[in-house]
CSV table of C-alpha atoms in Angstrom, one decimal:
chain,number,residue,atom,x,y,z
A,1,UNK,CA,25.4,-35.1,-44.9
A,2,UNK,CA,27.4,-32.6,-45.6
A,3,UNK,CA,24.3,-29.8,-46.6
A,4,UNK,CA,22.5,-30.7,-43.0
A,5,UNK,CA,22.6,-27.8,-40.4
A,6,UNK,CA,24.4,-30.0,-38.4
A,7,UNK,CA,27.4,-30.6,-40.0
A,8,UNK,CA,27.6,-26.6,-40.5
A,9,UNK,CA,31.0,-25.6,-38.6
A,10,UNK,CA,30.4,-23.1,-35.4
A,11,UNK,CA,32.2,-20.7,-37.2
A,12,UNK,CA,29.8,-20.6,-40.3
A,13,UNK,CA,27.0,-20.6,-37.6
A,14,UNK,CA,27.7,-17.6,-36.4
A,15,UNK,CA,28.8,-16.1,-39.8
A,16,UNK,CA,25.7,-14.3,-40.6
A,17,UNK,CA,24.8,-13.1,-37.0
A,18,UNK,CA,28.1,-11.6,-34.9
A,19,UNK,CA,26.6,-12.0,-31.1
A,20,UNK,CA,27.2,-9.5,-28.9
A,21,UNK,CA,30.4,-8.7,-26.9
A,22,UNK,CA,30.2,-10.2,-23.3
A,23,UNK,CA,31.2,-9.1,-20.1
A,24,UNK,CA,32.7,-11.3,-17.8
A,25,UNK,CA,32.2,-12.1,-15.0
A,26,UNK,CA,34.9,-11.0,-12.9
A,27,UNK,CA,34.2,-7.5,-14.4
A,28,UNK,CA,34.1,-5.0,-11.5
A,29,UNK,CA,31.0,-3.5,-13.1
A,30,UNK,CA,29.3,-6.3,-13.5
A,31,UNK,CA,30.7,-7.3,-9.9
A,32,UNK,CA,29.0,-4.1,-8.5
A,33,UNK,CA,25.8,-4.0,-10.3
A,34,UNK,CA,25.2,-7.8,-9.1
A,35,UNK,CA,26.0,-6.6,-5.4
A,36,UNK,CA,23.2,-3.8,-5.6
A,37,UNK,CA,20.9,-6.2,-7.6
A,38,UNK,CA,21.5,-8.6,-4.5
A,39,UNK,CA,21.2,-5.6,-1.5
A,40,UNK,CA,17.9,-4.1,-3.5
A,41,UNK,CA,16.1,-7.3,-3.6
A,42,UNK,CA,16.7,-8.4,0.3
A,43,UNK,CA,13.6,-8.4,2.8
A,44,UNK,CA,14.9,-5.7,5.2
A,45,UNK,CA,15.0,-2.9,1.8
A,46,UNK,CA,12.0,-1.3,2.4
A,47,UNK,CA,12.7,-1.3,5.8
A,48,UNK,CA,15.2,0.6,5.7
A,49,UNK,CA,13.8,2.8,3.5
A,50,UNK,CA,11.4,3.8,5.1
A,51,UNK,CA,12.9,4.7,8.2
A,52,UNK,CA,16.3,5.9,6.6
A,53,UNK,CA,14.3,8.6,4.2
A,54,UNK,CA,12.1,9.3,6.5
A,55,UNK,CA,14.8,10.4,8.9
A,56,UNK,CA,16.9,12.1,6.4
A,57,UNK,CA,13.8,14.4,5.4
A,58,UNK,CA,12.9,15.1,8.5
A,59,UNK,CA,16.8,16.0,9.9
A,60,UNK,CA,17.2,18.6,6.6
A,61,UNK,CA,13.5,19.9,6.9
A,62,UNK,CA,14.7,20.6,10.6
A,63,UNK,CA,17.8,22.4,9.0
A,64,UNK,CA,15.8,24.3,6.9
A,65,UNK,CA,12.5,25.6,8.7
A,66,UNK,CA,15.5,27.1,11.5
A,67,UNK,CA,16.9,29.2,8.3
A,68,UNK,CA,13.5,29.5,6.4
A,69,UNK,CA,12.0,31.2,9.7
A,70,UNK,CA,14.5,33.3,11.6
A,71,UNK,CA,13.7,36.3,9.2
A,72,UNK,CA,10.0,36.1,9.7
A,73,UNK,CA,10.6,35.5,13.4
A,74,UNK,CA,12.4,38.5,13.9
A,75,UNK,CA,10.3,40.5,11.6
A,76,UNK,CA,7.3,39.4,14.2
A,77,UNK,CA,9.7,40.5,17.5
A,78,UNK,CA,10.6,37.2,18.1
A,79,UNK,CA,13.4,34.9,18.7
A,80,UNK,CA,14.5,33.8,15.7
A,81,UNK,CA,14.7,30.2,16.6
A,82,UNK,CA,10.9,30.4,17.9
A,83,UNK,CA,9.6,28.2,14.7
A,84,UNK,CA,12.1,26.1,15.3
A,85,UNK,CA,12.0,24.8,18.4
A,86,UNK,CA,8.2,24.6,18.4
A,87,UNK,CA,8.9,22.4,14.9
A,88,UNK,CA,11.9,20.0,17.1
A,89,UNK,CA,9.5,19.8,20.2
A,90,UNK,CA,6.6,18.7,17.8
A,91,UNK,CA,9.6,16.4,15.5
A,92,UNK,CA,10.1,14.8,19.3
A,93,UNK,CA,6.3,14.0,20.2
A,94,UNK,CA,6.5,12.6,16.7
A,95,UNK,CA,9.4,11.0,16.6
A,96,UNK,CA,7.1,9.1,20.1
A,97,UNK,CA,4.2,8.7,18.3
A,98,UNK,CA,6.1,6.9,15.5
A,99,UNK,CA,8.0,4.8,17.2
A,100,UNK,CA,4.6,3.7,19.1
A,101,UNK,CA,3.0,2.9,16.0
A,102,UNK,CA,6.0,1.0,13.7
A,103,UNK,CA,5.7,-1.3,17.4
A,104,UNK,CA,1.9,-2.3,17.3
A,105,UNK,CA,0.6,-5.0,15.9
A,106,UNK,CA,-1.4,-5.0,13.2
A,107,UNK,CA,-4.5,-5.5,14.8
A,108,UNK,CA,-4.5,-3.4,17.7
A,109,UNK,CA,-3.9,-0.5,13.8
A,110,UNK,CA,-6.9,-1.7,12.8
A,111,UNK,CA,-8.6,-1.5,16.8
A,112,UNK,CA,-7.6,2.3,16.3
A,113,UNK,CA,-8.9,2.7,13.3
A,114,UNK,CA,-12.9,3.5,14.4
A,115,UNK,CA,-12.0,5.9,17.5
A,116,UNK,CA,-9.5,7.7,15.6
A,117,UNK,CA,-11.9,8.5,12.3
A,118,UNK,CA,-14.6,9.4,15.6
A,119,UNK,CA,-12.2,11.6,17.3
A,120,UNK,CA,-11.1,13.2,14.1
A,121,UNK,CA,-14.4,13.5,12.9
A,122,UNK,CA,-15.3,15.2,16.4
A,123,UNK,CA,-12.6,17.8,16.2
A,124,UNK,CA,-12.7,18.6,12.2
A,125,UNK,CA,-16.6,19.9,13.6
A,126,UNK,CA,-15.0,21.5,16.6
A,127,UNK,CA,-13.5,24.0,14.4
A,128,UNK,CA,-16.8,25.2,13.5
A,129,UNK,CA,-17.8,26.3,17.1
A,130,UNK,CA,-17.4,30.2,17.1
A,131,UNK,CA,-14.6,30.7,19.8
A,132,UNK,CA,-13.0,27.4,19.3
A,133,UNK,CA,-11.8,27.6,15.8
A,134,UNK,CA,-9.5,29.7,14.4
A,135,UNK,CA,-8.8,31.0,11.5
A,136,UNK,CA,-5.3,31.3,9.8
A,137,UNK,CA,-4.6,32.8,6.2
A,138,UNK,CA,-8.5,32.7,5.2
A,139,UNK,CA,-9.3,29.2,6.3
A,140,UNK,CA,-10.3,28.3,9.9
A,141,UNK,CA,-9.2,24.8,10.2
A,142,UNK,CA,-7.3,25.4,13.6
A,143,UNK,CA,-7.9,24.9,17.7
A,144,UNK,CA,-6.0,26.7,19.8
A,145,UNK,CA,-4.7,25.3,22.4
A,146,UNK,CA,-3.9,27.8,24.6
A,147,UNK,CA,-0.5,30.3,24.3
A,148,UNK,CA,1.0,29.9,20.7
A,149,UNK,CA,-0.4,26.1,20.3
A,150,UNK,CA,-2.4,24.9,17.8
A,151,UNK,CA,-4.2,21.5,16.0
A,152,UNK,CA,-5.3,21.7,12.6
A,153,UNK,CA,-7.8,18.2,12.7
A,154,UNK,CA,-7.6,17.6,9.1
A,155,UNK,CA,-4.0,16.6,9.2
A,156,UNK,CA,-5.2,13.7,11.5
A,157,UNK,CA,-8.4,13.1,8.5
A,158,UNK,CA,-6.2,11.9,6.9
A,159,UNK,CA,-4.6,9.2,9.0
A,160,UNK,CA,-8.2,8.7,10.1
A,161,UNK,CA,-9.3,8.2,6.4
A,162,UNK,CA,-6.5,5.8,5.7
A,163,UNK,CA,-6.9,3.1,8.5
A,164,UNK,CA,-10.6,3.4,8.6
A,165,UNK,CA,-10.6,3.1,5.2
A,166,UNK,CA,-8.1,0.0,4.8
A,167,UNK,CA,-10.3,-2.0,7.7
A,168,UNK,CA,-13.1,-1.7,6.0
A,169,UNK,CA,-12.0,-2.2,2.2
A,170,UNK,CA,-10.5,-5.2,4.4
A,171,UNK,CA,-13.6,-6.8,5.8
A,172,UNK,CA,-15.4,-6.4,2.9
A,173,UNK,CA,-12.8,-8.8,0.9
A,174,UNK,CA,-12.9,-11.5,3.2
A,175,UNK,CA,-16.4,-11.5,2.8
A,176,UNK,CA,-16.2,-11.3,-1.3
A,177,UNK,CA,-18.1,-8.8,-1.5
A,178,UNK,CA,-16.1,-6.2,-3.2
A,179,UNK,CA,-17.1,-7.2,-6.8
A,180,UNK,CA,-20.6,-5.0,-6.4
A,181,UNK,CA,-19.9,-1.7,-6.7
A,182,UNK,CA,-22.7,-0.9,-3.8
A,183,UNK,CA,-20.2,-2.3,-1.5
A,184,UNK,CA,-17.0,-0.8,-3.1
A,185,UNK,CA,-18.8,2.6,-2.6
A,186,UNK,CA,-20.8,2.0,0.9
A,187,UNK,CA,-19.8,3.6,3.2
A,188,UNK,CA,-16.6,4.5,2.0
A,189,UNK,CA,-17.5,7.5,0.0
A,190,UNK,CA,-20.4,8.9,2.3
A,191,UNK,CA,-17.9,9.3,5.2
A,192,UNK,CA,-14.7,10.5,2.9
A,193,UNK,CA,-17.6,13.3,1.9
A,194,UNK,CA,-19.2,14.1,4.9
A,195,UNK,CA,-14.5,14.7,5.7
A,196,UNK,CA,-14.6,16.9,2.6
A,197,UNK,CA,-17.4,18.7,3.6
A,198,UNK,CA,-16.0,19.0,7.4
A,199,UNK,CA,-12.6,20.0,5.9
A,200,UNK,CA,-14.2,22.7,2.7
A,201,UNK,CA,-16.6,24.3,5.6
A,202,UNK,CA,-12.8,25.7,6.2
A,203,UNK,CA,-11.8,26.5,3.4
A,204,UNK,CA,-9.6,24.0,3.1
A,205,UNK,CA,-9.2,23.2,-0.7
A,206,UNK,CA,-5.5,21.6,-0.3
A,207,UNK,CA,-6.2,19.4,2.1
A,208,UNK,CA,-9.4,18.5,0.4
A,209,UNK,CA,-7.9,17.6,-2.6
A,210,UNK,CA,-4.8,15.1,-0.5
A,211,UNK,CA,-8.3,13.4,1.0
A,212,UNK,CA,-9.3,12.8,-2.3
A,213,UNK,CA,-6.5,11.3,-3.5
A,214,UNK,CA,-6.3,9.3,-0.5
A,215,UNK,CA,-10.0,8.0,-1.6
A,216,UNK,CA,-8.9,7.4,-5.3
A,217,UNK,CA,-5.8,5.2,-3.7
A,218,UNK,CA,-8.1,3.1,-1.7
A,219,UNK,CA,-10.2,2.3,-4.7
A,220,UNK,CA,-7.8,1.9,-7.0
A,221,UNK,CA,-5.8,-0.8,-4.9
A,222,UNK,CA,-9.3,-3.0,-3.9
A,223,UNK,CA,-10.0,-2.9,-7.7
A,224,UNK,CA,-12.5,-0.8,-8.4
A,225,UNK,CA,-14.6,-1.5,-12.1
A,226,UNK,CA,-13.0,1.3,-14.7
A,227,UNK,CA,-16.6,3.0,-14.9
A,228,UNK,CA,-16.8,3.1,-11.5
A,229,UNK,CA,-13.5,4.8,-11.4
A,230,UNK,CA,-14.4,7.2,-14.3
A,231,UNK,CA,-17.1,8.2,-13.4
A,232,UNK,CA,-16.0,9.1,-9.5
A,233,UNK,CA,-13.4,11.0,-11.2
A,234,UNK,CA,-15.2,12.6,-13.0
A,235,UNK,CA,-18.4,13.9,-10.3
A,236,UNK,CA,-15.0,15.0,-8.1
A,237,UNK,CA,-13.4,16.9,-10.9
A,238,UNK,CA,-17.0,18.9,-11.3
A,239,UNK,CA,-17.4,19.5,-8.0
A,240,UNK,CA,-13.6,20.9,-7.8
A,241,UNK,CA,-14.4,22.6,-11.0
A,242,UNK,CA,-17.4,24.3,-9.1
A,243,UNK,CA,-14.9,25.4,-6.3
A,244,UNK,CA,-12.3,26.5,-8.5
A,245,UNK,CA,-14.8,29.2,-10.4
A,246,UNK,CA,-16.7,30.1,-7.4
A,247,UNK,CA,-14.0,31.4,-5.8
A,248,UNK,CA,-11.7,34.6,-7.2
A,249,UNK,CA,-9.3,34.0,-5.1
A,250,UNK,CA,-8.7,30.5,-6.4
A,251,UNK,CA,-9.3,31.8,-10.2
A,252,UNK,CA,-6.4,33.9,-9.0
A,253,UNK,CA,-4.3,30.7,-7.9
A,254,UNK,CA,-4.8,29.5,-11.5
A,255,UNK,CA,-4.0,31.9,-13.4
A,256,UNK,CA,-0.4,31.8,-12.1
A,257,UNK,CA,0.8,28.9,-13.2
A,258,UNK,CA,4.1,28.8,-15.1
A,259,UNK,CA,4.2,32.8,-14.7
A,260,UNK,CA,7.3,35.0,-15.1
A,261,UNK,CA,5.7,38.8,-13.5
A,262,UNK,CA,3.7,39.3,-10.7
A,263,UNK,CA,1.3,40.2,-12.7
A,264,UNK,CA,-1.7,43.5,-11.6
A,265,UNK,CA,-2.2,43.6,-8.5
A,266,UNK,CA,0.9,41.4,-7.5
A,267,UNK,CA,-1.9,38.8,-8.1
A,268,UNK,CA,1.1,36.1,-8.9
A,269,UNK,CA,3.8,37.1,-6.4
A,270,UNK,CA,4.3,33.9,-4.9
A,271,UNK,CA,4.6,32.1,-7.1
A,272,UNK,CA,7.0,34.4,-9.2
A,273,UNK,CA,9.5,35.3,-6.6
A,274,UNK,CA,9.1,31.4,-5.2
A,275,UNK,CA,10.6,30.7,-9.1
A,276,UNK,CA,13.0,33.5,-8.0
A,277,UNK,CA,14.5,31.4,-5.4
A,278,UNK,CA,15.1,28.3,-7.5
A,279,UNK,CA,16.6,30.3,-10.2
A,280,UNK,CA,19.1,32.2,-8.3
A,281,UNK,CA,20.2,28.1,-6.5
A,282,UNK,CA,22.3,27.7,-9.4
A,283,UNK,CA,23.8,24.0,-8.9
A,284,UNK,CA,25.2,24.1,-5.4
A,285,UNK,CA,23.0,27.2,-4.1
A,286,UNK,CA,24.5,30.5,-2.3
A,287,UNK,CA,24.5,28.4,1.5
A,288,UNK,CA,22.5,27.5,4.2
A,289,UNK,CA,21.5,30.8,5.9
A,290,UNK,CA,22.2,32.8,2.5
A,291,UNK,CA,18.6,32.8,1.2
A,292,UNK,CA,17.7,36.4,-0.3
A,293,UNK,CA,13.9,35.5,-1.1
A,294,UNK,CA,13.7,35.2,2.6
A,295,UNK,CA,13.9,38.4,3.5
A,296,UNK,CA,10.2,39.8,3.0
A,297,UNK,CA,10.1,38.8,-0.9
A,298,UNK,CA,8.7,35.0,-0.4
A,299,UNK,CA,5.8,34.6,1.6
A,300,UNK,CA,5.5,31.4,3.7
A,301,UNK,CA,9.2,30.4,3.1
A,302,UNK,CA,9.5,28.3,6.3
A,303,UNK,CA,6.1,26.3,5.0
A,304,UNK,CA,4.4,26.0,2.2
A,305,UNK,CA,7.2,27.6,0.2
A,306,UNK,CA,10.0,25.9,2.0
A,307,UNK,CA,11.2,24.1,-1.5
A,308,UNK,CA,12.0,27.6,-3.0
A,309,UNK,CA,14.3,28.1,-0.1
A,310,UNK,CA,16.3,24.8,-0.2
A,311,UNK,CA,16.5,25.5,-3.5
A,312,UNK,CA,18.0,28.6,-3.5
A,313,UNK,CA,20.4,28.0,-0.5
A,314,UNK,CA,21.1,24.6,-1.5
A,315,UNK,CA,20.4,24.9,-5.2
A,316,UNK,CA,20.2,21.8,-7.6
A,317,UNK,CA,22.2,19.4,-5.9
A,318,UNK,CA,19.8,19.6,-2.9
A,319,UNK,CA,16.2,20.0,-3.9
A,320,UNK,CA,17.2,16.7,-6.5
A,321,UNK,CA,18.7,14.9,-3.2
A,322,UNK,CA,14.7,16.0,-1.5
A,323,UNK,CA,13.1,14.5,-4.8
A,324,UNK,CA,15.6,11.4,-4.7
A,325,UNK,CA,14.8,10.8,-0.4
A,326,UNK,CA,11.0,10.8,-1.6
A,327,UNK,CA,10.8,8.5,-4.4
A,328,UNK,CA,12.6,6.3,-2.1
A,329,UNK,CA,9.9,6.2,0.5
A,330,UNK,CA,7.0,6.1,-2.4
A,331,UNK,CA,8.9,3.4,-4.0
A,332,UNK,CA,9.0,1.5,0.0
A,333,UNK,CA,6.0,2.1,0.2
A,334,UNK,CA,5.0,0.1,-2.7
A,335,UNK,CA,6.7,-2.2,-2.7
A,336,UNK,CA,5.5,-2.8,1.3
A,337,UNK,CA,1.5,-3.0,-0.2
A,338,UNK,CA,3.0,-5.2,-3.0
A,339,UNK,CA,4.8,-7.9,-0.9
A,340,UNK,CA,2.1,-8.5,1.3
A,341,UNK,CA,-0.4,-10.9,1.3
A,342,UNK,CA,-2.6,-9.2,4.4
A,343,UNK,CA,-5.3,-7.1,2.6
A,344,UNK,CA,-6.0,-4.2,5.1
A,345,UNK,CA,-1.9,-4.1,5.4
A,346,UNK,CA,-1.7,-3.5,1.5
A,347,UNK,CA,-4.9,-0.9,1.7
A,348,UNK,CA,-2.9,1.1,4.5
A,349,UNK,CA,1.0,1.1,2.9
A,350,UNK,CA,-1.0,2.5,0.3
A,351,UNK,CA,-2.8,5.2,1.3
A,352,UNK,CA,-0.3,6.2,3.3
A,353,UNK,CA,1.5,6.4,0.3
A,354,UNK,CA,-0.6,8.1,-1.5
A,355,UNK,CA,-1.0,10.0,0.4
A,356,UNK,CA,2.6,11.4,1.2
A,357,UNK,CA,3.1,11.3,-2.6
A,358,UNK,CA,0.5,13.3,-3.7
A,359,UNK,CA,1.0,16.3,-1.2
A,360,UNK,CA,4.9,16.3,-1.7
A,361,UNK,CA,4.5,16.2,-6.0
A,362,UNK,CA,1.2,18.7,-5.1
A,363,UNK,CA,3.7,20.8,-3.1
A,364,UNK,CA,6.8,20.7,-5.3
A,365,UNK,CA,4.5,21.4,-8.2
A,366,UNK,CA,2.8,24.7,-7.0
A,367,UNK,CA,6.7,26.1,-6.3
A,368,UNK,CA,7.9,25.1,-9.8
A,369,UNK,CA,5.4,26.8,-11.2
A,370,UNK,CA,3.7,23.3,-12.8
A,371,UNK,CA,0.7,23.4,-10.5
A,372,UNK,CA,-2.1,26.1,-9.0
A,373,UNK,CA,-0.7,26.9,-5.3
A,374,UNK,CA,-3.0,24.4,-2.7
A,375,UNK,CA,-1.4,25.5,0.1
A,376,UNK,CA,-0.4,22.6,1.6
A,377,UNK,CA,2.9,21.8,3.4
A,378,UNK,CA,5.7,19.5,2.3
A,379,UNK,CA,5.5,16.5,4.1
A,380,UNK,CA,8.2,15.9,7.0
A,381,UNK,CA,10.1,18.9,5.4
A,382,UNK,CA,7.5,22.1,6.1
A,383,UNK,CA,7.2,24.2,9.6
A,384,UNK,CA,3.7,22.5,10.8
A,385,UNK,CA,3.4,20.8,14.5
A,386,UNK,CA,0.0,19.1,13.2
A,387,UNK,CA,1.1,18.3,9.9
A,388,UNK,CA,4.2,16.6,11.4
A,389,UNK,CA,2.9,14.4,14.1
A,390,UNK,CA,-0.1,13.1,11.5
A,391,UNK,CA,3.0,12.4,8.8
A,392,UNK,CA,4.9,10.7,11.5
A,393,UNK,CA,2.5,8.5,12.4
A,394,UNK,CA,1.7,7.5,9.0
A,395,UNK,CA,5.4,6.9,8.6
A,396,UNK,CA,5.5,4.7,11.8
A,397,UNK,CA,2.3,2.7,10.1
A,398,UNK,CA,4.9,1.8,6.8
A,399,UNK,CA,7.5,1.0,9.3
A,400,UNK,CA,5.2,-1.6,11.7
A,401,UNK,CA,4.1,-3.0,7.5
A,402,UNK,CA,7.8,-3.1,6.4
A,403,UNK,CA,8.3,-5.1,9.8
A,404,UNK,CA,5.5,-7.8,9.6
A,405,UNK,CA,6.9,-9.3,5.9
A,406,UNK,CA,7.5,-12.4,5.9
A,407,UNK,CA,11.3,-11.9,4.8
A,408,UNK,CA,11.9,-9.1,7.0
A,409,UNK,CA,9.8,-11.0,9.9
A,410,UNK,CA,12.4,-14.1,9.3
A,411,UNK,CA,15.6,-11.8,8.7
A,412,UNK,CA,14.7,-10.0,11.7
A,413,UNK,CA,14.4,-12.8,13.4
A,414,UNK,CA,18.1,-14.3,12.9
A,415,UNK,CA,19.7,-10.9,14.2
A,416,UNK,CA,21.3,-11.4,17.3
A,417,UNK,CA,22.1,-8.6,20.3
A,418,UNK,CA,25.3,-7.4,19.3
A,419,UNK,CA,26.8,-7.9,22.7
A,420,UNK,CA,26.6,-11.5,22.4
A,421,UNK,CA,28.5,-12.9,25.1
A,422,UNK,CA,28.1,-14.3,28.4
A,423,UNK,CA,30.2,-14.6,31.0
A,424,UNK,CA,31.6,-17.8,32.7
A,425,UNK,CA,33.9,-17.8,35.4
A,426,UNK,CA,35.7,-14.2,33.8
A,427,UNK,CA,36.8,-15.4,30.4
A,428,UNK,CA,34.0,-14.1,27.9
A,429,UNK,CA,32.1,-16.7,25.5
A,430,UNK,CA,30.2,-16.5,22.2
A,431,UNK,CA,27.0,-17.7,22.8
A,432,UNK,CA,26.9,-21.5,20.7
A,433,UNK,CA,24.0,-20.9,18.3
A,434,UNK,CA,25.1,-17.2,17.2
A,435,UNK,CA,28.3,-19.1,16.3
A,436,UNK,CA,26.1,-22.0,14.5
A,437,UNK,CA,24.4,-19.4,12.5
A,438,UNK,CA,27.8,-17.9,11.3
A,439,UNK,CA,28.9,-21.2,10.7
A,440,UNK,CA,26.1,-22.6,8.9
A,441,UNK,CA,26.4,-19.4,7.1
A,442,UNK,CA,29.8,-19.6,5.9
A,443,UNK,CA,29.0,-23.3,4.4
A,444,UNK,CA,26.5,-22.1,2.6
A,445,UNK,CA,28.1,-19.8,1.1
A,446,UNK,CA,31.1,-21.9,0.5
A,447,UNK,CA,28.6,-24.7,-1.3
A,448,UNK,CA,26.9,-21.6,-3.4
A,449,UNK,CA,30.3,-20.8,-4.7
A,450,UNK,CA,31.9,-24.1,-5.4
A,451,UNK,CA,28.8,-25.1,-6.9
A,452,UNK,CA,28.9,-21.8,-9.2
């Protein structure tokens, strides 16, 4: 048996195939990796990413709105903090909406889907009534509320489509009707076309693109057949091509992709100066408030092109930080949609994630010169009260859905009040359940480490 395979020494078996060096278990890099992986897999990770990421974007956006809007306000003979105060007020109201949406049960969100849709359709139709609708930059999509306050109903049309579409698809999935193409399309597509028609009556193609992205996101989540998905996408692309081709303004914006010169008649002025602002920012920027392009050179510095001002004042580090925050927010939304067993939560979370990520990509792509200027704000970051209110409400939905995950619900239920002591005869005593839970966790950890 000397020639048998089992009798060969271990050194000879391993001679032809050297094993790679193994990292010891107590290596600092390996410990750090395992610790990060455990933290990433915790049930409350999505909850903290959504809440923390969105709040950081809002706070940084308020800072940049104050910095980018001062010159515009002074040129309009207004106080330098005029736009910042309006944005701060919208953020305060949005915070109330976010908190309320995050605390609502899922059933209440579903019950509000139809009233929100009806209200959004009514307001979007009211925009077209002479004397009520207001045109801003050539797009009539606003309603004056008195004084300097206006509302853009199409922003709430995005929220309405997400909630109503998610409720509709969830009901049809419960009845096993989504396997039939007519139930996949009707009445979701007709209602979406109605919203798109009301938006396009005002000439706002940028918002129409975001609404179309939400619709296709819902189709994707519902598992639409490839032929149906491609067919609807082809029809939408054809309609978009006709709308762009028949509008000289949209054709001029399309021609400014990748432009490095303003061009004849300064048709690409905004796109080129956005690139100038990013290029002059360098690695760490020129500092808050030190932007040069916002001094009348860059149009819409505090709205659609605020990302360019952020790049000039905060540099590459600042813009990458904003990108990372949006990436974390998108990942958390996908995680919530992928881990739930409730079809409504899956569709609604996926729709909100599609909405925010698509709008962020379109806005940043336009500033970088990779996409045509669509006139959409950077979510939670740009100036605009209506956009901020609707988006913060959508973030509240994501937080509520993240709290409803089975693991997250159990983790939140195990939490005890921070001041978990009660007074008995002047002596501070620990609560029994909290102490028992702590002892149980320590014992479990000791058994786990001993078994390893």
